[in-house]
Each structure stands twice: as C-alpha cells, then as structure tokens.
C-alpha cells in the first residue's frame, strides 16, 4: 500500500480519536501506579482475622454487610451493604470511622471511571478508541522500518518501534478485557452456595484460615458466592469462599497484564513506562502534524505569492 496513504490514515485516525485517547492514556498512567503503591504498602501479618472481625462486630453487629474493601496504603477498611448509611469507612489503627478527606483511592477511583467509561458513561467510545490505537500501531508498522534521526519525527518513529511489543500489549489486553475475553483455561465452575448465603464475617474466617489477609483487596458477592481478591506472591489472586474453604479461581490473563497485578513490581513498572510512551507518541504525533500544517502556506497565500513574483518578473 502507498506509504503516503498510510501516513495520511495514521494522522487522521490520531486526530479523530485524539481527545478520548488522551483521556484513556492519561488515566491509564495514573492507574499503572496503583499496583506499585499497594504492593509497597502491604506489611505481612498486619491485618488478621481478629482485626477484621473487630471492625465488623463494631460497625456491622447485625451481620448484614456483604462486601468489604481493604486499602493498605491508607490503613482503612470499607464495609458496604446492609449497614446504616450503606457504607462505613474505618481506620484500622483505631477502629473508628476514618477521617473524610480526598485520598489516593479517590484519585484511583475517578481515574478508573474515566479510563473505562470516560466522563459520560461512554464505554463504547473507550472501546472504539482502543481499536483506533491498535489501528494506529498497525499503520505505523506497515509504513516500514524508520530511519533513525535526531529529530522529533525520528524520535517518534524510533521510540514506537523500540517498545513495539509493550505498545501493542497494553491496548490489546485492554480490548480483550473490555469485551470479556479472559483466556482462562476451562475448569469446573465453583459450586453455587447452598442454603443461606455465607455471612461476611464467616467468609473472612474461611479466607484467613490459610491466607494472610494483609494483602486483601476485597471480598464481594459475585453470583451467589462471595469472592475474594488477594495479593499473594506479587499477584492478585481470586478465591471463591464457601463453607468448605477458599477455592482458587482461574487467572484472567488480560486483566492481570493490563492492570499490572502479576509478576510483582516488574509488570506495573513496565505498564507505567508504556503509558508514558503512549502519551508521548500521541502528543508528538499530533505536534508533528500541527507544526507542518502551520508551516505550509495556504492555497490563497501561495497563489498570491506566485502572482506577485510574476508581476515583478521574478522566477
């Protein structure tokens, strides 16, 4: 295919999807920091079954809550569902309600919402923008191996080729995640809960029997079962909690890779580098186009210049 046509398509796709792509990449950059923050905050043995039991007995004496979220970087435990007010955010150090303030979790929460749905519940546009990013990568690749030069254009092309696997992996796993592809090997489904639902406090005891709760992310209902997400050995693992024990779930590889919740600090660090690179490629690509557009004389100006040169007898 004609290289000039590929270049024109590359530019127009970037211009059309520039704003949503910038929002998705910028929020992805923020979210890539979250696994590093969480992993650096987990202190083994700092949260026990007794710790969470004390919070639930104080803030959910009726045993009506159905979900909890642990934030080790803030030292808080949030209890949701069936309690007065619907939500209780508790300071683990004191057992009292946590002070109301803007936190890193708030920042990560807003970033996640924008990353997945933008600001007006437009998940379809996020998916379209992710596809557009993959199209940009394919078009850039088909334009051929770049000539490395110490110019903005040279750096744009060289950097894109230099980290091509990472640049492809990020939007590809994001797209798979958005459309529900898990790549999880087929395995027997966990048994549905028989009888009354497992109380949250009992689910905590089941999980804490064989696992360190310091790395707990959340426990919440999925279907009829309570499911836990737990940081172990540098990986966010899931467990279905039943009266018979904590049953390990399969790995959702697109989620683990895209969120950087596998492989310890290495994968989130690579995700951070990838987010910076993608933002750099988007900004430099649009800047290269804008600079050329501004330098190029408009057709009317060009015709006037030719008339003036003809009137003056200039060549």
Tab-separated table of N, CA and C in Angstrom, residues 97-232:
chain	number	residue	atom	x	y	z
A	97	UNK	N	-14.483	5.477	62.685
A	97	UNK	CA	-14.669	5.945	61.307
A	97	UNK	C	-13.480	6.774	60.838
A	98	UNK	N	-13.051	6.533	59.604
A	98	UNK	CA	-11.899	7.252	59.057
A	98	UNK	C	-12.269	8.700	58.777
A	99	UNK	N	-11.275	9.579	58.890
A	99	UNK	CA	-11.497	10.995	58.597
A	99	UNK	C	-11.844	11.165	57.125
A	100	UNK	N	-12.800	12.047	56.858
A	100	UNK	CA	-13.216	12.310	55.486
A	100	UNK	C	-12.212	13.244	54.820
A	101	UNK	N	-11.531	12.741	53.819
A	101	UNK	CA	-10.545	13.544	53.095
A	101	UNK	C	-10.323	12.913	51.729
A	102	UNK	N	-9.851	13.728	50.798
A	102	UNK	CA	-9.518	13.205	49.476
A	102	UNK	C	-8.278	12.330	49.596
A	103	UNK	N	-8.345	11.129	49.071
A	103	UNK	CA	-7.262	10.170	49.220
A	103	UNK	C	-6.795	9.668	47.859
A	104	UNK	N	-5.710	8.888	47.899
A	104	UNK	CA	-5.231	8.258	46.672
A	104	UNK	C	-6.294	7.343	46.075
A	105	UNK	N	-7.042	6.674	46.953
A	105	UNK	CA	-8.098	5.787	46.461
A	105	UNK	C	-9.156	6.557	45.686
A	106	UNK	N	-9.454	7.776	46.137
A	106	UNK	CA	-10.405	8.610	45.393
A	106	UNK	C	-9.856	8.935	44.008
A	107	UNK	N	-8.569	9.275	43.963
A	107	UNK	CA	-7.929	9.580	42.678
A	107	UNK	C	-7.958	8.361	41.765
A	108	UNK	N	-7.588	7.196	42.312
A	108	UNK	CA	-7.603	5.977	41.504
A	108	UNK	C	-9.022	5.637	41.055
A	109	UNK	N	-10.013	5.869	41.925
A	109	UNK	CA	-11.405	5.577	41.580
A	109	UNK	C	-11.904	6.433	40.435
A	110	UNK	N	-11.620	7.731	40.488
A	110	UNK	CA	-12.026	8.630	39.400
A	110	UNK	C	-11.295	8.256	38.110
A	111	UNK	N	-9.996	7.973	38.232
A	111	UNK	CA	-9.216	7.593	37.047
A	111	UNK	C	-9.770	6.319	36.419
A	112	UNK	N	-10.167	5.359	37.255
A	112	UNK	CA	-10.715	4.109	36.721
A	112	UNK	C	-12.036	4.350	36.002
A	113	UNK	N	-12.878	5.204	36.569
A	113	UNK	CA	-14.160	5.504	35.930
A	113	UNK	C	-13.949	6.154	34.564
A	114	UNK	N	-13.049	7.126	34.489
A	114	UNK	CA	-12.771	7.791	33.213
A	114	UNK	C	-12.119	6.813	32.243
A	115	UNK	N	-11.215	5.987	32.754
A	115	UNK	CA	-10.495	5.035	31.911
A	115	UNK	C	-11.448	4.038	31.263
A	116	UNK	N	-12.501	3.653	31.991
A	116	UNK	CA	-13.421	2.633	31.489
A	116	UNK	C	-14.624	3.210	30.759
A	117	UNK	N	-15.072	4.439	31.175
A	117	UNK	CA	-16.318	4.971	30.610
A	117	UNK	C	-16.237	6.445	30.240
A	118	UNK	N	-15.067	7.061	30.336
A	118	UNK	CA	-14.908	8.499	30.171
A	118	UNK	C	-15.794	9.219	31.191
A	119	UNK	N	-16.248	10.433	30.907
A	119	UNK	CA	-16.986	11.179	31.924
A	119	UNK	C	-18.487	11.162	31.681
A	120	UNK	N	-18.934	10.484	30.624
A	120	UNK	CA	-20.372	10.478	30.346
A	120	UNK	C	-20.848	9.073	29.973
A	121	UNK	N	-20.327	8.071	30.693
A	121	UNK	CA	-20.753	6.685	30.523
A	121	UNK	C	-20.667	6.246	29.066
A	122	UNK	N	-19.513	6.493	28.464
A	122	UNK	CA	-19.318	6.173	27.040
A	122	UNK	C	-18.307	5.038	26.894
A	123	UNK	N	-18.662	3.883	27.462
A	123	UNK	CA	-17.772	2.736	27.334
A	123	UNK	C	-17.536	2.356	25.886
A	124	UNK	N	-18.547	2.570	25.040
A	124	UNK	CA	-18.402	2.250	23.610
A	124	UNK	C	-17.299	3.086	22.968
A	125	UNK	N	-17.163	4.351	23.423
A	125	UNK	CA	-16.135	5.217	22.851
A	125	UNK	C	-14.748	4.792	23.322
A	126	UNK	N	-14.663	4.288	24.548
A	126	UNK	CA	-13.387	3.762	25.038
A	126	UNK	C	-12.965	2.565	24.191
A	127	UNK	N	-13.918	1.675	23.903
A	127	UNK	CA	-13.603	0.513	23.062
A	127	UNK	C	-13.199	0.962	21.660
A	128	UNK	N	-13.942	1.916	21.089
A	128	UNK	CA	-13.609	2.424	19.751
A	128	UNK	C	-12.226	3.066	19.741
A	129	UNK	N	-11.901	3.807	20.792
A	129	UNK	CA	-10.593	4.462	20.875
A	129	UNK	C	-9.478	3.435	21.024
A	130	UNK	N	-9.757	2.351	21.754
A	130	UNK	CA	-8.760	1.287	21.906
A	130	UNK	C	-8.500	0.611	20.568
A	131	UNK	N	-9.569	0.364	19.814
A	131	UNK	CA	-9.405	-0.194	18.466
A	131	UNK	C	-8.617	0.781	17.595
A	132	UNK	N	-8.917	2.080	17.717
A	132	UNK	CA	-8.199	3.097	16.944
A	132	UNK	C	-6.713	3.086	17.286
A	133	UNK	N	-6.385	2.884	18.567
A	133	UNK	CA	-4.982	2.830	18.959
A	133	UNK	C	-4.280	1.646	18.301
A	134	UNK	N	-4.949	0.507	18.254
A	134	UNK	CA	-4.368	-0.657	17.583
A	134	UNK	C	-4.218	-0.409	16.085
A	135	UNK	N	-5.189	0.289	15.484
A	135	UNK	CA	-5.092	0.643	14.060
A	135	UNK	C	-3.892	1.554	13.824
A	136	UNK	N	-3.684	2.526	14.709
A	136	UNK	CA	-2.525	3.418	14.591
A	136	UNK	C	-1.222	2.630	14.634
A	137	UNK	N	-1.160	1.645	15.527
A	137	UNK	CA	0.053	0.833	15.655
A	137	UNK	C	0.287	0.025	14.380
A	138	UNK	N	-0.780	-0.578	13.849
A	138	UNK	CA	-0.654	-1.373	12.625
A	138	UNK	C	-0.230	-0.494	11.451
A	139	UNK	N	-0.855	0.675	11.311
A	139	UNK	CA	-0.489	1.589	10.220
A	139	UNK	C	0.960	2.039	10.355
A	140	UNK	N	1.362	2.375	11.585
A	140	UNK	CA	2.744	2.795	11.803
A	140	UNK	C	3.728	1.694	11.464
A	141	UNK	N	3.368	0.446	11.775
A	141	UNK	CA	4.244	-0.690	11.472
A	141	UNK	C	4.347	-0.920	9.968
A	142	UNK	N	3.216	-0.810	9.267
A	142	UNK	CA	3.211	-1.037	7.820
A	142	UNK	C	3.968	0.045	7.048
A	143	UNK	N	4.198	1.186	7.684
A	143	UNK	CA	4.969	2.231	6.997
A	143	UNK	C	6.450	1.894	6.917
A	144	UNK	N	6.838	0.802	7.565
A	144	UNK	CA	8.201	0.320	7.398
A	144	UNK	C	9.146	0.762	8.490
A	145	UNK	N	10.336	0.140	8.465
A	145	UNK	CA	11.371	0.438	9.453
A	145	UNK	C	11.828	1.888	9.300
A	146	UNK	N	11.861	2.649	10.400
A	146	UNK	CA	12.175	4.078	10.270
A	146	UNK	C	13.663	4.349	10.122
A	147	UNK	N	13.966	5.485	9.523
A	147	UNK	CA	15.336	5.996	9.526
A	147	UNK	C	15.514	6.799	10.808
A	148	UNK	N	16.410	6.334	11.657
A	148	UNK	CA	16.586	6.965	12.961
A	148	UNK	C	17.357	8.272	12.810
A	149	UNK	N	16.702	9.364	13.133
A	149	UNK	CA	17.312	10.688	13.049
A	149	UNK	C	17.047	11.434	14.343
A	150	UNK	N	17.926	12.366	14.652
A	150	UNK	CA	17.780	13.151	15.880
A	150	UNK	C	16.829	14.323	15.640
A	151	UNK	N	15.606	13.974	15.271
A	151	UNK	CA	14.541	14.959	15.083
A	151	UNK	C	13.317	14.461	15.840
A	152	UNK	N	12.325	15.333	15.998
A	152	UNK	CA	11.108	14.918	16.697
A	152	UNK	C	10.445	13.753	15.969
A	153	UNK	N	10.399	13.830	14.645
A	153	UNK	CA	9.815	12.747	13.860
A	153	UNK	C	10.632	11.466	13.999
A	154	UNK	N	11.958	11.605	14.001
A	154	UNK	CA	12.828	10.442	14.149
A	154	UNK	C	12.648	9.760	15.493
A	155	UNK	N	12.559	10.565	16.559
A	155	UNK	CA	12.336	10.010	17.891
A	155	UNK	C	10.957	9.361	17.989
A	156	UNK	N	9.961	9.969	17.372
A	156	UNK	CA	8.597	9.423	17.382
A	156	UNK	C	8.589	8.020	16.761
A	157	UNK	N	9.208	7.897	15.603
A	157	UNK	CA	9.217	6.604	14.915
A	157	UNK	C	10.103	5.592	15.640
A	158	UNK	N	11.286	6.026	16.045
A	158	UNK	CA	12.219	5.116	16.705
A	158	UNK	C	11.693	4.599	18.027
A	159	UNK	N	11.063	5.484	18.804
A	159	UNK	CA	10.536	5.076	20.102
A	159	UNK	C	9.373	4.109	19.926
A	160	UNK	N	8.523	4.383	18.916
A	160	UNK	CA	7.401	3.488	18.659
A	160	UNK	C	7.862	2.088	18.296
A	161	UNK	N	8.903	1.996	17.455
A	161	UNK	CA	9.437	0.693	17.083
A	161	UNK	C	10.200	0.055	18.237
A	162	UNK	N	10.887	0.863	19.025
A	162	UNK	CA	11.741	0.332	20.091
A	162	UNK	C	10.979	-0.418	21.168
A	163	UNK	N	9.770	0.034	21.478
A	163	UNK	CA	8.981	-0.641	22.521
A	163	UNK	C	7.681	-1.189	21.924
A	164	UNK	N	7.762	-1.624	20.672
A	164	UNK	CA	6.566	-2.080	19.961
A	164	UNK	C	5.786	-3.169	20.710
A	165	UNK	N	6.450	-4.199	21.283
A	165	UNK	CA	5.668	-5.230	21.997
A	165	UNK	C	4.837	-4.654	23.139
A	166	UNK	N	5.413	-3.730	23.917
A	166	UNK	CA	4.672	-3.129	25.024
A	166	UNK	C	3.537	-2.252	24.504
A	167	UNK	N	3.807	-1.515	23.432
A	167	UNK	CA	2.801	-0.619	22.861
A	167	UNK	C	1.604	-1.416	22.337
A	168	UNK	N	1.854	-2.604	21.803
A	168	UNK	CA	0.760	-3.455	21.316
A	168	UNK	C	0.015	-4.098	22.478
A	169	UNK	N	0.768	-4.586	23.469
A	169	UNK	CA	0.179	-5.381	24.550
A	169	UNK	C	-0.830	-4.593	25.371
A	170	UNK	N	-0.551	-3.328	25.635
A	170	UNK	CA	-1.432	-2.542	26.502
A	170	UNK	C	-2.841	-2.375	25.915
A	171	UNK	N	-3.000	-1.835	24.697
A	171	UNK	CA	-4.365	-1.715	24.158
A	171	UNK	C	-4.999	-3.056	23.826
A	172	UNK	N	-4.186	-4.043	23.443
A	172	UNK	CA	-4.750	-5.353	23.097
A	172	UNK	C	-5.380	-6.011	24.321
A	173	UNK	N	-4.668	-6.019	25.448
A	173	UNK	CA	-5.236	-6.609	26.666
A	173	UNK	C	-6.414	-5.782	27.169
A	174	UNK	N	-6.349	-4.456	26.987
A	174	UNK	CA	-7.477	-3.613	27.375
A	174	UNK	C	-8.721	-3.937	26.568
A	175	UNK	N	-8.545	-4.179	25.268
A	175	UNK	CA	-9.684	-4.526	24.413
A	175	UNK	C	-10.263	-5.882	24.803
A	176	UNK	N	-9.393	-6.865	25.040
A	176	UNK	CA	-9.864	-8.186	25.461
A	176	UNK	C	-10.628	-8.093	26.775
A	177	UNK	N	-10.118	-7.271	27.681
A	177	UNK	CA	-10.777	-7.081	28.975
A	177	UNK	C	-12.148	-6.443	28.798
A	178	UNK	N	-12.233	-5.457	27.911
A	178	UNK	CA	-13.493	-4.735	27.705
A	178	UNK	C	-14.570	-5.615	27.089
A	179	UNK	N	-14.174	-6.550	26.228
A	179	UNK	CA	-15.174	-7.396	25.567
A	179	UNK	C	-15.375	-8.728	26.287
A	180	UNK	N	-14.717	-8.895	27.437
A	180	UNK	CA	-14.981	-10.059	28.279
A	180	UNK	C	-14.190	-11.305	27.966
A	181	UNK	N	-13.071	-11.186	27.250
A	181	UNK	CA	-12.221	-12.346	26.968
A	181	UNK	C	-11.232	-12.512	28.117
A	182	UNK	N	-11.205	-13.697	28.747
A	182	UNK	CA	-10.360	-13.908	29.931
A	182	UNK	C	-9.134	-14.771	29.651
A	183	UNK	N	-9.180	-15.614	28.608
A	183	UNK	CA	-8.109	-16.576	28.314
A	183	UNK	C	-7.858	-17.512	29.488
A	184	UNK	N	-8.862	-17.679	30.352
A	184	UNK	CA	-8.743	-18.585	31.492
A	184	UNK	C	-9.010	-20.007	31.026
A	185	UNK	N	-8.104	-20.955	31.313
A	185	UNK	CA	-8.358	-22.347	30.916
A	185	UNK	C	-9.670	-22.854	31.502
A	186	UNK	N	-10.370	-23.659	30.719
A	186	UNK	CA	-11.652	-24.196	31.182
A	186	UNK	C	-11.450	-25.054	32.424
A	187	UNK	N	-12.292	-24.858	33.411
A	187	UNK	CA	-12.227	-25.625	34.653
A	187	UNK	C	-13.630	-25.723	35.224
A	188	UNK	N	-13.872	-26.700	36.086
A	188	UNK	CA	-15.209	-26.826	36.678
A	188	UNK	C	-15.595	-25.560	37.433
A	189	UNK	N	-16.830	-25.120	37.248
A	189	UNK	CA	-17.307	-23.929	37.948
A	189	UNK	C	-17.418	-24.221	39.432
A	190	UNK	N	-17.120	-23.224	40.281
A	190	UNK	CA	-17.272	-23.438	41.716
A	190	UNK	C	-18.721	-23.721	42.056
A	191	UNK	N	-18.955	-24.568	43.043
A	191	UNK	CA	-20.341	-24.897	43.383
A	191	UNK	C	-21.093	-23.680	43.877
A	192	UNK	N	-22.347	-23.550	43.449
A	192	UNK	CA	-23.170	-22.445	43.933
A	192	UNK	C	-23.470	-22.651	45.409
A	193	UNK	N	-23.561	-21.537	46.118
A	193	UNK	CA	-23.806	-21.617	47.553
A	193	UNK	C	-25.151	-22.277	47.813
A	194	UNK	N	-25.133	-23.317	48.651
A	194	UNK	CA	-26.368	-23.994	49.030
A	194	UNK	C	-26.844	-23.432	50.358
A	195	UNK	N	-28.146	-23.317	50.501
A	195	UNK	CA	-28.675	-22.789	51.748
A	195	UNK	C	-28.501	-21.289	51.828
A	196	UNK	N	-28.517	-20.746	53.041
A	196	UNK	CA	-28.384	-19.298	53.207
A	196	UNK	C	-27.005	-18.820	52.777
A	197	UNK	N	-26.892	-17.565	52.297
A	197	UNK	CA	-25.591	-17.041	51.886
A	197	UNK	C	-24.594	-17.058	53.045
A	198	UNK	N	-23.336	-17.253	52.705
A	198	UNK	CA	-22.273	-17.249	53.710
A	198	UNK	C	-22.134	-15.845	54.287
A	199	UNK	N	-22.260	-15.675	55.610
A	199	UNK	CA	-22.089	-14.335	56.189
A	199	UNK	C	-20.683	-13.806	55.923
A	200	UNK	N	-20.569	-12.500	55.822
A	200	UNK	CA	-19.282	-11.883	55.504
A	200	UNK	C	-18.231	-12.230	56.547
A	201	UNK	N	-18.592	-12.205	57.811
A	201	UNK	CA	-17.617	-12.487	58.864
A	201	UNK	C	-17.121	-13.932	58.775
A	202	UNK	N	-18.012	-14.841	58.358
A	202	UNK	CA	-17.612	-16.236	58.188
A	202	UNK	C	-16.701	-16.378	56.971
A	203	UNK	N	-16.969	-15.612	55.919
A	203	UNK	CA	-16.108	-15.637	54.734
A	203	UNK	C	-14.698	-15.168	55.080
A	204	UNK	N	-14.592	-14.162	55.943
A	204	UNK	CA	-13.278	-13.679	56.384
A	204	UNK	C	-12.537	-14.794	57.118
A	205	UNK	N	-13.236	-15.535	57.954
A	205	UNK	CA	-12.602	-16.634	58.697
A	205	UNK	C	-12.140	-17.743	57.754
A	206	UNK	N	-12.972	-18.046	56.751
A	206	UNK	CA	-12.602	-19.079	55.778
A	206	UNK	C	-11.331	-18.678	55.043
A	207	UNK	N	-11.269	-17.432	54.569
A	207	UNK	CA	-10.098	-16.969	53.822
A	207	UNK	C	-8.876	-16.870	54.717
A	208	UNK	N	-9.060	-16.368	55.936
A	208	UNK	CA	-7.931	-16.164	56.838
A	208	UNK	C	-7.349	-17.430	57.405
A	209	UNK	N	-8.034	-18.559	57.216
A	209	UNK	CA	-7.529	-19.821	57.752
A	209	UNK	C	-6.189	-20.196	57.132
A	210	UNK	N	-6.039	-19.969	55.827
A	210	UNK	CA	-4.814	-20.380	55.125
A	210	UNK	C	-4.118	-19.237	54.396
A	211	UNK	N	-4.629	-17.996	54.526
A	211	UNK	CA	-4.070	-16.885	53.761
A	211	UNK	C	-3.850	-15.671	54.656
A	212	UNK	N	-2.801	-14.903	54.331
A	212	UNK	CA	-2.511	-13.661	55.046
A	212	UNK	C	-3.448	-12.571	54.533
A	213	UNK	N	-4.275	-12.027	55.405
A	213	UNK	CA	-5.263	-11.034	54.995
A	213	UNK	C	-4.671	-9.646	54.778
A	214	UNK	N	-3.389	-9.474	55.027
A	214	UNK	CA	-2.771	-8.156	54.817
A	214	UNK	C	-2.818	-7.740	53.352
A	215	UNK	N	-2.826	-8.721	52.443
A	215	UNK	CA	-2.870	-8.417	51.013
A	215	UNK	C	-4.264	-8.433	50.427
A	216	UNK	N	-5.289	-8.448	51.288
A	216	UNK	CA	-6.666	-8.491	50.793
A	216	UNK	C	-7.007	-7.227	50.008
A	217	UNK	N	-7.620	-7.419	48.858
A	217	UNK	CA	-8.133	-6.288	48.079
A	217	UNK	C	-9.592	-6.057	48.387
A	218	UNK	N	-10.390	-7.118	48.205
A	218	UNK	CA	-11.812	-7.021	48.514
A	218	UNK	C	-12.421	-8.395	48.690
A	219	UNK	N	-13.572	-8.409	49.341
A	219	UNK	CA	-14.483	-9.553	49.355
A	219	UNK	C	-15.839	-9.000	48.952
A	220	UNK	N	-16.446	-9.590	47.923
A	220	UNK	CA	-17.749	-9.093	47.476
A	220	UNK	C	-18.519	-10.215	46.789
A	221	UNK	N	-19.839	-10.082	46.692
A	221	UNK	CA	-20.625	-11.140	46.059
A	221	UNK	C	-20.494	-11.114	44.540
A	222	UNK	N	-20.281	-12.288	43.971
A	222	UNK	CA	-20.330	-12.483	42.525
A	222	UNK	C	-21.206	-13.707	42.300
A	223	UNK	N	-22.379	-13.492	41.712
A	223	UNK	CA	-23.361	-14.560	41.652
A	223	UNK	C	-23.889	-14.841	43.054
A	224	UNK	N	-23.970	-16.111	43.420
A	224	UNK	CA	-24.459	-16.488	44.746
A	224	UNK	C	-23.341	-16.647	45.762
A	225	UNK	N	-22.093	-16.555	45.303
A	225	UNK	CA	-20.955	-16.758	46.196
A	225	UNK	C	-20.266	-15.444	46.540
A	226	UNK	N	-19.576	-15.447	47.667
A	226	UNK	CA	-18.659	-14.359	47.989
A	226	UNK	C	-17.296	-14.708	47.405
A	227	UNK	N	-16.674	-13.739	46.750
A	227	UNK	CA	-15.376	-13.934	46.105
A	227	UNK	C	-14.392	-12.936	46.691
A	228	UNK	N	-13.167	-13.380	46.909
A	228	UNK	CA	-12.116	-12.519	47.459
A	228	UNK	C	-11.018	-12.322	46.427
A	229	UNK	N	-10.410	-11.141	46.461
A	229	UNK	CA	-9.223	-10.869	45.647
A	229	UNK	C	-8.094	-10.521	46.600
A	230	UNK	N	-6.969	-11.211	46.450
A	230	UNK	CA	-5.914	-11.177	47.456
A	230	UNK	C	-4.553	-11.105	46.784
A	231	UNK	N	-3.679	-10.235	47.286
A	231	UNK	CA	-2.318	-10.120	46.764
A	231	UNK	C	-1.437	-11.170	47.430
A	232	UNK	N	-0.942	-12.099	46.631
A	232	UNK	CA	-0.051	-13.146	47.123
A	232	UNK	C	1.067	-13.363	46.114
